[in-house]
Each structure stands twice: as C-alpha cells, then as structure tokens.
mmCIF file of C-alpha atoms and ligand atoms in Angstrom:
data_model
loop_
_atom_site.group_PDB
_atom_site.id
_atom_site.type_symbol
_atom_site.label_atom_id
_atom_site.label_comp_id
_atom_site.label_asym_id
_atom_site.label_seq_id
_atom_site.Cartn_x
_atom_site.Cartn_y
_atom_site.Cartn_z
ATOM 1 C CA UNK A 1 151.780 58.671 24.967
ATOM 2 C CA UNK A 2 150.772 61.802 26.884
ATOM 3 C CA UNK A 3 147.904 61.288 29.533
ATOM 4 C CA UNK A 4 145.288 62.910 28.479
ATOM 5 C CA UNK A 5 143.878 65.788 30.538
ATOM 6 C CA UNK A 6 140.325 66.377 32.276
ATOM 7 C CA UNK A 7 138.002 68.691 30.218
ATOM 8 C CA UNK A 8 137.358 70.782 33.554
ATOM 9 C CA UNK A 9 134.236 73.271 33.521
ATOM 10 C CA UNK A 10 134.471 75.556 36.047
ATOM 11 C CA UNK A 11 135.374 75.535 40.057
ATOM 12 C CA UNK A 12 131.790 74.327 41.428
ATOM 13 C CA UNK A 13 131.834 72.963 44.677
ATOM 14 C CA UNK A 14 133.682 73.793 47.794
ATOM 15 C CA UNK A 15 133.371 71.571 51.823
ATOM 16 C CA UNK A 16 134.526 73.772 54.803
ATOM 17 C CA UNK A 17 134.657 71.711 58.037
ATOM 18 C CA UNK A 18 133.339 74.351 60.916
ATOM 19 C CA UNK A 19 133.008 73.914 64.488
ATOM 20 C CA UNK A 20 129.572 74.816 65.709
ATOM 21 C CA UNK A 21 127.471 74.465 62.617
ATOM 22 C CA UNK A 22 124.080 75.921 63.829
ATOM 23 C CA UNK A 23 126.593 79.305 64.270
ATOM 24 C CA UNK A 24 127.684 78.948 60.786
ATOM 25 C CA UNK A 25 124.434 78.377 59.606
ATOM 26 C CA UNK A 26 123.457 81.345 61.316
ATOM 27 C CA UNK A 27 126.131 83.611 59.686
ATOM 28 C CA UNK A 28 126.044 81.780 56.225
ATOM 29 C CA UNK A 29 121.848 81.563 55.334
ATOM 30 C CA UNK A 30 120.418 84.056 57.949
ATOM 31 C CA UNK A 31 123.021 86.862 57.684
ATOM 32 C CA UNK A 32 124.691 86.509 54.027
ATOM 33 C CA UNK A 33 121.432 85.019 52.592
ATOM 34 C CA UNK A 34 122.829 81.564 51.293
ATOM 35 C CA UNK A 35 119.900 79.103 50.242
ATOM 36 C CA UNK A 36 120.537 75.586 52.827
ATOM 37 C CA UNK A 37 119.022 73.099 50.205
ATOM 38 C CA UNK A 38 119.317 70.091 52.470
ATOM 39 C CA UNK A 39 120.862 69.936 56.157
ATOM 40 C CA UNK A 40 120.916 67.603 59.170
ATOM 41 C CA UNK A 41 122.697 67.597 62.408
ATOM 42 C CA UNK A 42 126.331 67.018 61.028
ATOM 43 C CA UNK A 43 126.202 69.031 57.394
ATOM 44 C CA UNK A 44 124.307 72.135 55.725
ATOM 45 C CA UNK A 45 124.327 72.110 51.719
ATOM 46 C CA UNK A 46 124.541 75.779 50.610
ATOM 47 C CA UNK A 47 123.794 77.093 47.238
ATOM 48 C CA UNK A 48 123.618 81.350 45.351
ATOM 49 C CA UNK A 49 119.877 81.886 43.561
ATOM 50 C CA UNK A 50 121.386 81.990 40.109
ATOM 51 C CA UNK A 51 122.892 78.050 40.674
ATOM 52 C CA UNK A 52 120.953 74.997 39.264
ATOM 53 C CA UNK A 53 123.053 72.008 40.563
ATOM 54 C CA UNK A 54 122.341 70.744 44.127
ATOM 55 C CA UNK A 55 124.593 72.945 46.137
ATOM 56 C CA UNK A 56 127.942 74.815 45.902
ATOM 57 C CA UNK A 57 129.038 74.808 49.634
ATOM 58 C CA UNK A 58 129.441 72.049 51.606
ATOM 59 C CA UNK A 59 129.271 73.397 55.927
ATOM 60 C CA UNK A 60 130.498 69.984 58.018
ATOM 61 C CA UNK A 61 131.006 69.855 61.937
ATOM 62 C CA UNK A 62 134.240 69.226 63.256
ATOM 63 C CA UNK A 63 136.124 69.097 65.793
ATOM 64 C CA UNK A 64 138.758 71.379 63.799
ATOM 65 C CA UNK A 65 138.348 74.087 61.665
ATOM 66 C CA UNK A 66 140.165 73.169 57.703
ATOM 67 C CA UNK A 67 139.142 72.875 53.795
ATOM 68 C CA UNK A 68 137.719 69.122 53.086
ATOM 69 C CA UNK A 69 137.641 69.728 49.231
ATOM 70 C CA UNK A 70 137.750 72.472 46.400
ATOM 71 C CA UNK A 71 135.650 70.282 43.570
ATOM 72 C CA UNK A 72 135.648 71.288 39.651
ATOM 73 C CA UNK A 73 132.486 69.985 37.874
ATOM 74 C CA UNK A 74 134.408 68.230 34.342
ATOM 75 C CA UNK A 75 132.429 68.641 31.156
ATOM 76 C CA UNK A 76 131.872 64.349 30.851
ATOM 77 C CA UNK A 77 131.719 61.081 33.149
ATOM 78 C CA UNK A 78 134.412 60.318 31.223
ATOM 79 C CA UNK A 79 136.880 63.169 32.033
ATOM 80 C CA UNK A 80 136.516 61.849 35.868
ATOM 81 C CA UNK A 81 138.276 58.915 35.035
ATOM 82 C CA UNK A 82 140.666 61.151 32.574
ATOM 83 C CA UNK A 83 141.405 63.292 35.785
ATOM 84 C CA UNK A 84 141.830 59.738 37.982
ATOM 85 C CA UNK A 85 144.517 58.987 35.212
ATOM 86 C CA UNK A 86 145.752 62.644 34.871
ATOM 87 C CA UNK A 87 146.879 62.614 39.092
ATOM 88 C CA UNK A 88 147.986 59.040 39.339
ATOM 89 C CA UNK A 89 150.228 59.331 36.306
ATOM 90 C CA UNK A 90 151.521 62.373 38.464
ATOM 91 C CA UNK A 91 152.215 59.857 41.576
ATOM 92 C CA UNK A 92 149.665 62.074 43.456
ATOM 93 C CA UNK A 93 146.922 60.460 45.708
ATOM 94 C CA UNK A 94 143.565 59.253 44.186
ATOM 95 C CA UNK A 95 140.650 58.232 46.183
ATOM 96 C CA UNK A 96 137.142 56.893 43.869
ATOM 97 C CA UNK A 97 134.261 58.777 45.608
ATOM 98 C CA UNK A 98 131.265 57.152 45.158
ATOM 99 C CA UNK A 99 128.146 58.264 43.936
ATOM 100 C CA UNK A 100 125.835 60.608 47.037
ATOM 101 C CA UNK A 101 129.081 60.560 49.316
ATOM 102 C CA UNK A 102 128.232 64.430 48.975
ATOM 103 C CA UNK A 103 124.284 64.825 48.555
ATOM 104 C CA UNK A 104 123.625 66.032 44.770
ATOM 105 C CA UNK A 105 127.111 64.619 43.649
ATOM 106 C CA UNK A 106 127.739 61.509 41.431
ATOM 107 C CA UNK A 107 130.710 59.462 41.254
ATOM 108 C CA UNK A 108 133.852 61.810 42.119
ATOM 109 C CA UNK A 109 137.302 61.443 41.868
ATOM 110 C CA UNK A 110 139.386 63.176 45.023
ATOM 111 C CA UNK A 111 143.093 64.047 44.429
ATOM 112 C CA UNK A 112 145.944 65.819 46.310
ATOM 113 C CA UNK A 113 147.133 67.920 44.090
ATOM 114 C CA UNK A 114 150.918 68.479 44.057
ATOM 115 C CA UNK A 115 150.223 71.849 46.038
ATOM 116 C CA UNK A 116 148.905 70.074 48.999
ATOM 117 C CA UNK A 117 145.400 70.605 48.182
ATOM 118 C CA UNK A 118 142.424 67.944 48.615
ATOM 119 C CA UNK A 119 140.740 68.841 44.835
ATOM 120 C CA UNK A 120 137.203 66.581 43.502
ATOM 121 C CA UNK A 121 136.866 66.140 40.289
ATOM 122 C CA UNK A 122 132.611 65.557 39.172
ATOM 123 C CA UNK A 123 130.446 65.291 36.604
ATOM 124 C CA UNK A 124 127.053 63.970 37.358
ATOM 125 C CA UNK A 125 125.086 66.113 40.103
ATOM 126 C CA UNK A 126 121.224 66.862 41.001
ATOM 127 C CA UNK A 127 119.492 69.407 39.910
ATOM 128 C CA UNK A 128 118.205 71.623 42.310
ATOM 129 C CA UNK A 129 114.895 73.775 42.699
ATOM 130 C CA UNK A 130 115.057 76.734 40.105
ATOM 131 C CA UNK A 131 115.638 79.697 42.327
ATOM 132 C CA UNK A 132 116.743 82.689 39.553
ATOM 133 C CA UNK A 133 113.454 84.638 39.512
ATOM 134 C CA UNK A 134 112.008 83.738 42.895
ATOM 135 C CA UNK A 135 112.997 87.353 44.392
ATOM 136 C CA UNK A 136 110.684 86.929 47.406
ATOM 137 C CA UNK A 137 113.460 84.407 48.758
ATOM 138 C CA UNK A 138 116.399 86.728 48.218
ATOM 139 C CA UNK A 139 117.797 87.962 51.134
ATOM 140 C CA UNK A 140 121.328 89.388 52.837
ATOM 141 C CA UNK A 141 123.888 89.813 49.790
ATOM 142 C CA UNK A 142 121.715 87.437 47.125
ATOM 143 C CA UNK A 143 124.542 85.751 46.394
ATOM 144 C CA UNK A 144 123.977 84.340 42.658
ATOM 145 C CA UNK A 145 126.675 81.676 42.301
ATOM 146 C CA UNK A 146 130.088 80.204 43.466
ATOM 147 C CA UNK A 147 132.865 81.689 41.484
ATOM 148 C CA UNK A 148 136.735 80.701 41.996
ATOM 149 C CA UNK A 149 138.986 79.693 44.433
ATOM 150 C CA UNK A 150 142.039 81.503 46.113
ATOM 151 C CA UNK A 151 144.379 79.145 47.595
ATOM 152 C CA UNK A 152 148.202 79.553 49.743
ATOM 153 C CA UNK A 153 151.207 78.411 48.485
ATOM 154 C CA UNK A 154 154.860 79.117 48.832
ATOM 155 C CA UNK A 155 156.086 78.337 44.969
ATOM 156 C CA UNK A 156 153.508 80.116 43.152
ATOM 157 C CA UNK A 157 155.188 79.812 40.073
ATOM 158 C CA UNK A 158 154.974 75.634 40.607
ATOM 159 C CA UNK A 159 151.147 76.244 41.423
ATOM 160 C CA UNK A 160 150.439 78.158 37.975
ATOM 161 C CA UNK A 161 152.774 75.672 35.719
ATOM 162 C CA UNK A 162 150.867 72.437 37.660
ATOM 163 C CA UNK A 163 146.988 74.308 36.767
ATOM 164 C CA UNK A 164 148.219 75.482 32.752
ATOM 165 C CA UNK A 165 149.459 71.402 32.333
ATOM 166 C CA UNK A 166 145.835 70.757 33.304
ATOM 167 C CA UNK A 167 144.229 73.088 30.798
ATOM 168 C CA UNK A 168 143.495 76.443 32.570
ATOM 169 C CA UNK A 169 144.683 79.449 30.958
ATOM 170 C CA UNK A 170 145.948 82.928 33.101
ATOM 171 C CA UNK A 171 144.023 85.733 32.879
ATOM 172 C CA UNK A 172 145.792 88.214 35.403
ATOM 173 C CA UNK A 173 149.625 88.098 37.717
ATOM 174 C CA UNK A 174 151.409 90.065 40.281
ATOM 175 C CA UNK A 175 155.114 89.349 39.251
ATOM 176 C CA UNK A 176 158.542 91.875 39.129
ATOM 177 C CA UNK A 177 161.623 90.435 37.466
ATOM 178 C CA UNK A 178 162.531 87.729 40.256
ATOM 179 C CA UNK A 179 158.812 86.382 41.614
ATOM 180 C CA UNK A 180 155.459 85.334 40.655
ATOM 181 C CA UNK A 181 154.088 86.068 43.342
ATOM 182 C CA UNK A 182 150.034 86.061 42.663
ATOM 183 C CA UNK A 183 148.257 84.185 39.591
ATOM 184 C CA UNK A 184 144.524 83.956 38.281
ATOM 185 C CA UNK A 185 143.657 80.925 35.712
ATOM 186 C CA UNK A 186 140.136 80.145 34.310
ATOM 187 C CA UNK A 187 138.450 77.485 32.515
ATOM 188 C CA UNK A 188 135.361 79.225 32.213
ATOM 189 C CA UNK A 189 135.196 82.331 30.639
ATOM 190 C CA UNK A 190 135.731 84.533 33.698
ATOM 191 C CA UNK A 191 138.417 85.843 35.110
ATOM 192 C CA UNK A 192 139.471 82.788 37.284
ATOM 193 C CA UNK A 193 138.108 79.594 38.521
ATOM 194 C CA UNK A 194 141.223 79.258 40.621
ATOM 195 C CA UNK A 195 143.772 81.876 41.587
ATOM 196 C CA UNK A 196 146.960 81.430 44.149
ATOM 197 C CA UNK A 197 148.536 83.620 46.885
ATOM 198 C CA UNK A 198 151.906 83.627 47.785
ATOM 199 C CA UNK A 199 152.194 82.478 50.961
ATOM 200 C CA UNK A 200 152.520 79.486 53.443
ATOM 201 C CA UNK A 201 150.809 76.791 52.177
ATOM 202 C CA UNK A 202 148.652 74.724 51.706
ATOM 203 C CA UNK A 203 146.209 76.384 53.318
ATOM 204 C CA UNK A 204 143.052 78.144 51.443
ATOM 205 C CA UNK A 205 142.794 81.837 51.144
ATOM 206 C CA UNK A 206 139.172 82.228 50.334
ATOM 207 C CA UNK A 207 136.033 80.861 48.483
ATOM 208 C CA UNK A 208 134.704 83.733 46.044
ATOM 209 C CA UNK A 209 130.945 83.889 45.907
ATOM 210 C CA UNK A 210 129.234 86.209 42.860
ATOM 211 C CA UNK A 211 126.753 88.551 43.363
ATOM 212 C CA UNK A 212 124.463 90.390 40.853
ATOM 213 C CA UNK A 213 125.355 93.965 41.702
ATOM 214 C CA UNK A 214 128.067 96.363 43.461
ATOM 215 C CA UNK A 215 124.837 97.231 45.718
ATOM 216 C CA UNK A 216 124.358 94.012 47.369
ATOM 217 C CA UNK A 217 127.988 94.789 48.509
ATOM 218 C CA UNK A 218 127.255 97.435 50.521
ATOM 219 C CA UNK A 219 124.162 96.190 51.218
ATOM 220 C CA UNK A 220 125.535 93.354 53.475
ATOM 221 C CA UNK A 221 128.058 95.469 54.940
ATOM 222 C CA UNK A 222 125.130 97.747 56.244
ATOM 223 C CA UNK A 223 123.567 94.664 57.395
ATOM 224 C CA UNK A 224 126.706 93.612 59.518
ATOM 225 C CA UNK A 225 127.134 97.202 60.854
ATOM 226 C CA UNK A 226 123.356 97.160 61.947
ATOM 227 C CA UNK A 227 123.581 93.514 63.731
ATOM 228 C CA UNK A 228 127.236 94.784 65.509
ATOM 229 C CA UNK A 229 128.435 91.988 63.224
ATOM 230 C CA UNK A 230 130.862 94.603 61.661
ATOM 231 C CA UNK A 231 134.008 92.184 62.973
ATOM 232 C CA UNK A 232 133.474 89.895 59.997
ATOM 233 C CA UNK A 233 134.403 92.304 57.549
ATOM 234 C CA UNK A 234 138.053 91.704 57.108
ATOM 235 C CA UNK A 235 138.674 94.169 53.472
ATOM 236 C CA UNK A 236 136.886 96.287 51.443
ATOM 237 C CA UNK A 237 134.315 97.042 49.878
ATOM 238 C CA UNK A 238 136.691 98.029 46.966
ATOM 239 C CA UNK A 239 137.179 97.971 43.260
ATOM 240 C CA UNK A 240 140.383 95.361 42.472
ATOM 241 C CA UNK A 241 142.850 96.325 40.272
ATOM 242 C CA UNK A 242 143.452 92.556 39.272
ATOM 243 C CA UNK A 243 140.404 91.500 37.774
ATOM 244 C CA UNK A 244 138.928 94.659 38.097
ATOM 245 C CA UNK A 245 135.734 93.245 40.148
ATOM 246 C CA UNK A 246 134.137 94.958 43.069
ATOM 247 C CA UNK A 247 134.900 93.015 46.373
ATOM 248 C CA UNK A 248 133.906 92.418 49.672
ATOM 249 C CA UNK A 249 136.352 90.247 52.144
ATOM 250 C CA UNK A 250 134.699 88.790 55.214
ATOM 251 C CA UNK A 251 135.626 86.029 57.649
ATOM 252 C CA UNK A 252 133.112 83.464 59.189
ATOM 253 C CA UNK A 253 132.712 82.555 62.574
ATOM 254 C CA UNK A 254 135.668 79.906 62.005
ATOM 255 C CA UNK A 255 137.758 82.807 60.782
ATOM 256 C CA UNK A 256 136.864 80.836 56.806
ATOM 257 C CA UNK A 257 137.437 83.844 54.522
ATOM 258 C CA UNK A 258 134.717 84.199 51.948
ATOM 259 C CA UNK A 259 134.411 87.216 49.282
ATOM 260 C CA UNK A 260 131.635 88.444 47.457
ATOM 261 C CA UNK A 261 132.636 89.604 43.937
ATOM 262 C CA UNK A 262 130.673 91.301 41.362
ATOM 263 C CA UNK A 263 131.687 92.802 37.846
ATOM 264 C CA UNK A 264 134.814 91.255 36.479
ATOM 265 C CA UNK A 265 134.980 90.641 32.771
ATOM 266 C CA UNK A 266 134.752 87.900 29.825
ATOM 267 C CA UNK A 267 138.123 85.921 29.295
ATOM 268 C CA UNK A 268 136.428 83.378 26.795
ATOM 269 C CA UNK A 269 138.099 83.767 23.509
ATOM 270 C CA UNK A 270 141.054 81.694 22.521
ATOM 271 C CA UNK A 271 143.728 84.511 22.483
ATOM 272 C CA UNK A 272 142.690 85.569 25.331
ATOM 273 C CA UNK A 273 146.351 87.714 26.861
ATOM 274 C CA UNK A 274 147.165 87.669 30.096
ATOM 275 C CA UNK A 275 147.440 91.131 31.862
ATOM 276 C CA UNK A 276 150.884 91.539 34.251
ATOM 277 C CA UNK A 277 150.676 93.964 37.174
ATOM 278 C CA UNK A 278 153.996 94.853 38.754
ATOM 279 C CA UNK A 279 154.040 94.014 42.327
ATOM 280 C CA UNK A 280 155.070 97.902 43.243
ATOM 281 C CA UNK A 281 151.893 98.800 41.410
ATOM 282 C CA UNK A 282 149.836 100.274 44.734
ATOM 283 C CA UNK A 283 146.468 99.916 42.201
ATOM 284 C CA UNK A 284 146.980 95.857 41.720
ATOM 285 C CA UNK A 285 144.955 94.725 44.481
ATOM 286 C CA UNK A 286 142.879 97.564 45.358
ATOM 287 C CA UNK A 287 142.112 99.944 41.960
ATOM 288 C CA UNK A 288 142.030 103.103 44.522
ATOM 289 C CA UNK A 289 145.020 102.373 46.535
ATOM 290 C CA UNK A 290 144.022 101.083 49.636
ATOM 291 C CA UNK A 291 145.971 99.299 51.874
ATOM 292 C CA UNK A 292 145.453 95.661 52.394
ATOM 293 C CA UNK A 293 144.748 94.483 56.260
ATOM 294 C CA UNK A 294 148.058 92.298 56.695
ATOM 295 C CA UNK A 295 145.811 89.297 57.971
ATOM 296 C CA UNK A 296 144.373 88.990 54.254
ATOM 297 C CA UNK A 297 148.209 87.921 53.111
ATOM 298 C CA UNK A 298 149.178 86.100 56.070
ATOM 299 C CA UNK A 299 145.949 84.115 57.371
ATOM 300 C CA UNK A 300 144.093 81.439 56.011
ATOM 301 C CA UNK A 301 142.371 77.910 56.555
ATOM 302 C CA UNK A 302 144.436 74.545 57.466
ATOM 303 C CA UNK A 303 143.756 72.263 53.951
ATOM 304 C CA UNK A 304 142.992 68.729 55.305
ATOM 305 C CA UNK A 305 144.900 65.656 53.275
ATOM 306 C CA UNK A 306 142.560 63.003 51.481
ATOM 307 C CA UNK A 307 143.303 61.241 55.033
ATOM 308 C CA UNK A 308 141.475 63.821 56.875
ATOM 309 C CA UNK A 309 144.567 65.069 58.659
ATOM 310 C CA UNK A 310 145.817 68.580 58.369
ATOM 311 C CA UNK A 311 148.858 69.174 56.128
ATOM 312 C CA UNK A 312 151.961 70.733 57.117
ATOM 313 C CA UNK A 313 152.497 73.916 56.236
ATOM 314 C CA UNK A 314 155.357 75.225 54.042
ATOM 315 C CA UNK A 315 156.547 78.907 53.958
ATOM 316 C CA UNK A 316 157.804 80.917 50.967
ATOM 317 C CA UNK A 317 161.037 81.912 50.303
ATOM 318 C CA UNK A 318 159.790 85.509 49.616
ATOM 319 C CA UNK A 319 156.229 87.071 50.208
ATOM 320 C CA UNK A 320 154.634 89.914 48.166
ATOM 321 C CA UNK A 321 154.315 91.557 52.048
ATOM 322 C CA UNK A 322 157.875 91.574 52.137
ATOM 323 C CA UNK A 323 158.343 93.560 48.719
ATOM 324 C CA UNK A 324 157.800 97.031 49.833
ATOM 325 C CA UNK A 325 154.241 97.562 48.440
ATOM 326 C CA UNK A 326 153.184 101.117 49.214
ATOM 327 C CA UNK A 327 149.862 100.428 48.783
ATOM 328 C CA UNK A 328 149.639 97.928 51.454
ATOM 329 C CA UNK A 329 151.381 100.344 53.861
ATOM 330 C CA UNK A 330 153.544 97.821 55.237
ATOM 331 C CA UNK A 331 157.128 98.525 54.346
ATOM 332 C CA UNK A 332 159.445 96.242 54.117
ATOM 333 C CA UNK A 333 159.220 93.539 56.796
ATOM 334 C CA UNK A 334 161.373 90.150 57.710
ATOM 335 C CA UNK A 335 160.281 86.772 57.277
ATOM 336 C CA UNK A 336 161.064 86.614 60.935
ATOM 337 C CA UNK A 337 158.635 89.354 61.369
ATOM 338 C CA UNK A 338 155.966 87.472 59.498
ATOM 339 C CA UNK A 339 156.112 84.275 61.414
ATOM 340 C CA UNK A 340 156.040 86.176 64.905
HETATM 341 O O1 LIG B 401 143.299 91.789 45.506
HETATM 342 S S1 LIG B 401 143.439 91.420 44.074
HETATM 343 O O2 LIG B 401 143.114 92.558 43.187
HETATM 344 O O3 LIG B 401 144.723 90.874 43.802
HETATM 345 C C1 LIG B 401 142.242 90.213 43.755
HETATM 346 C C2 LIG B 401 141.644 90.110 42.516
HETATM 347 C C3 LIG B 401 140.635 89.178 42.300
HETATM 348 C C4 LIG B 401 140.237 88.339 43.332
HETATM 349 O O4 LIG B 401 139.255 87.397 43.212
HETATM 350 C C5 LIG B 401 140.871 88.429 44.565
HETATM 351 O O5 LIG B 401 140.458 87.588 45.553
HETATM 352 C C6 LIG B 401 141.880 89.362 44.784
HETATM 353 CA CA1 LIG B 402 126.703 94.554 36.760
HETATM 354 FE FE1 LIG B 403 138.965 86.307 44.956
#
C-alpha cells in the first residue's frame, strides 16, 4: 500500500538563525523594506506586502549563523499528518511541532529530508494585517511575497527524484549527457517553489523573495550604492536564462543570500514540459551572458539538523564550476582548487 503523499501548496515559510539581530533587522525592514509583523529580543517575524499569512521569514539570534527550517504550507490539516507518514515511512527524522512554536503557525510537522535539510510541513497559520494596497508603507524593494527556495547538494539528481516522489513537477535543468547538475520543481504554478544547486551540501543557497516590478530591482541597488551598502550585492541585476525572471543576488550581514525575483512565468497546466539548458549554454544563468561571481556556486549557509546542530557537509563528485562554462569565465578548475 503506497504512503500516500502531502498535498503541498507552495514553499511559504523560511527561519534563518543570525547573529546580531537588531543588524539584521536593520538590513532586512529598514534597508530592503520587509514588514516585521511581530518581534522581541530573540526573533523578528518578516513578511512581502502582497502576503496574507502571519509572516514568511523567520530572523532568530544565535550564537551561529545556519538555516533552522525551509516550511511548505500543505493544502489540509490532514496532509501534515500525510507528510509525518510520508518521511517516517522514508526512515527520515520527524519531530510534531506544536501549535505557536513559530508565532502565526499551527501544528507543524519538521522533517530531515534525505538531502540533509530541516523542512516544516503546515497548514493552519494567522492571518495577518492586509497590507496589498497600503502603498504609504512600501518602502526599499516592496518586496510582495516569498517565492522558492535554492538549496546545496552534491547528488542533484537524488535531490530532484526525492522532490518529484513528493509531488513537485520540474519546470527548468542545467544537465549535459553525464550530470544534472541544477533543477527547478514547483507545486504552485510558478516556476519553482524549490530549486537545487550542485554543490556541497546541505547547506542553503538562497531564499527568493518576489517583487512587483524589474524597477524595484534597481531601485534597491541605488539604495545600497547611496548608503555605501553596495558590498551586499553579490550578482546582478540580470535577466536569467533559467526561468527567465529578472534577479537581484544580495548577501545579509550573516553573509544569508537572499534574491529578489520578478517576472518569471505560469507553469500551472498539467502538461506542463520541462525546458533543458545545456550546461555550456553561457545564456542559462544569466540571459545576456554574464559571468557568475564564483562565491554564488561555492558559498552558502550551514543547514542546522532537527537537533539544532550543524550538518556535515558533503561535496560533489563534479560541479557545474568545474565544466568549462564560458559564461561564468572560470575555465576549467580542480576540485582541489575549489576546496582551497
Ligand atoms: O541563475 S539561474 O538562471 O540558473 C537561476 C534561475 C532562477 C532562479 O531562481 C535562480 O536563483 C537562478
Ligand atoms: Ca511585471
Ligand atoms: Fe532563485
């Protein structure tokens, strides 16, 4: 009898531990504009103007920098216990979360999934206040609303096949005739809710926050360059050739990557095909050929186990950087090279 699998929504929620809160606070609502809904001493609960549920960022001091959770909102209290079932029928850990552990969230399930990664699984959440027209509030890049994940792994190809048994479909890869070596799947009708990066893992790559227009983009980058805050843009602006979205890629004080997308496209029907980009393609990751700053493949933040300890980290066999990708300028280089 086949478990039956979570109905998952969308990626919804996401808890970054930082070190010095009031300066990520700082760079998170006063620079980028995020709206803190609730905050004391110890946590911040972000959310975009264009969300209606509590929050969609979780900021928590610590002494150590690492991901505490990527959480999917399912479409039922029922499919958290399906997803419960769904990860201990995999032998993976399960830990009941109960209701308000996280302000605004009911009764969770937390899993490792077989990645590494600590993953939530909700249904029931708070509303919160109804921000979509209030324009006098909007400030820095407006963000509207959380969008996907990007996590690290070494085995790519076992990250996609793990995600399509759980019911998300693939809108986009980087693969040549030996490697997978970048995915994007969706539940909701976007290009991705989650999407995975070659590379030593687990560790996540970066939270992806939408924004209403290619302006705001360049708005916030402006904003940087006028407060000599220009050091947190890591990439871009640009126009992806995967997903075909206009990005910004900036790091937070913790060195947490976060980008600001705008401008993909619908994935919702059910035949939707998934579009294959050669990994020589120079256009795959940035539609005008620019090179990709080397730290965006080979940085990212330590995932923390359902214990609260950080997980080892596993390297790949082979890394897209070390396929010779004109477009990223880098040439062929050595494992050896990358881990120096
Ligand atoms: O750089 S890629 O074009 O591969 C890309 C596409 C979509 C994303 O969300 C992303 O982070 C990266
Ligand atoms: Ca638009
Ligand atoms: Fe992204």
């Amino acid at each position: 009898m086949p478990v039956p699998v979570p109905d998952v929504v969308r990626a919804a929620d996401a808890e970054l531990v930082v070190t010095d809160l009031r300066r990520s606070r700082w760079f998170w609502v006063d620079v980028l504009g995020f709206v803190p809904i609730e905050e004391d001493d110890e946590v911040v609960y972000l959310r975009g103007y264009e969300e209606f549920l509590h929050h969609s960022l979780v900021l928590r001091q610590g002494a150590r920098a690492g991901l505490r959770r990527l959480a999917y909102r399912v479409r039922t209290p029922q499919d958290v216990g399906r997803a419960a079932d769904f990860f201990a029928a995999e032998g993976l850990p399960v830990q009941e979360v109960p209701a308000g552990a996280t302000r605004g969230i009911g009764e969770a399930v937390r899993v490792e999934d077989p990645l590494g990664f600590p993953v939530e699984f909700f249904h029931a959440a708070e509303r919160g206040p109804r921000l979509v027209q209030r324009y006098e509030l909007r400030r820095g890049a407006e963000p509207s609303r959380i969008d996907h994940f990007n996590v690290m792994t070494p085995d790519v190809r076992a990250a996609h096949d793990f995600y399509a048994r759980l019911g998300f479909s693939t809108s986009e890869t980087i693969e040549d005739d030996e490697n997978l070596y970048a995915a994007w799947m969706f539940r909701k009708p976007t290009v991705h809710d989650i999407a995975f990066t070659g590379g030593a893992g687990p560790r996540l790559h970066h939270i992806a926050f939408f924004v209403p227009e290619s302006h705001h983009i360049l708005r916030i980058c402006d904003i940087l360059g006028s407060l000599g805050e220009h050091p947190h843009i890591e990439r871009g602006p640009g126009r992806h050739g995967v997903s075909n979205a206009f990005y910004l890629y900036l790091r937070d004080p913790d060195g947490h990557r976060l980008e600001l997308y705008t401008s993909d496209y619908y994935t919702g029907d059910p035949d939707h095909e998934t579009y294959r980009w050669d990994v020589h393609d120079p256009r795959r990751r940035d539609f005008w050929g620019h090179d990709v700053v080397s730290s965006w493949y080979r940085e990212g933040s330590t995932a923390l186990g359902l214990d609260g300890r950080p997980k080892p980290l596993v390297h790949p066999a082979a890394s897209e950087e070390t396929v010779h990708v004109g477009a990223d300028g880098l040439g062929v280089v050595t494992e050896a090279q990358l881990r120096s």
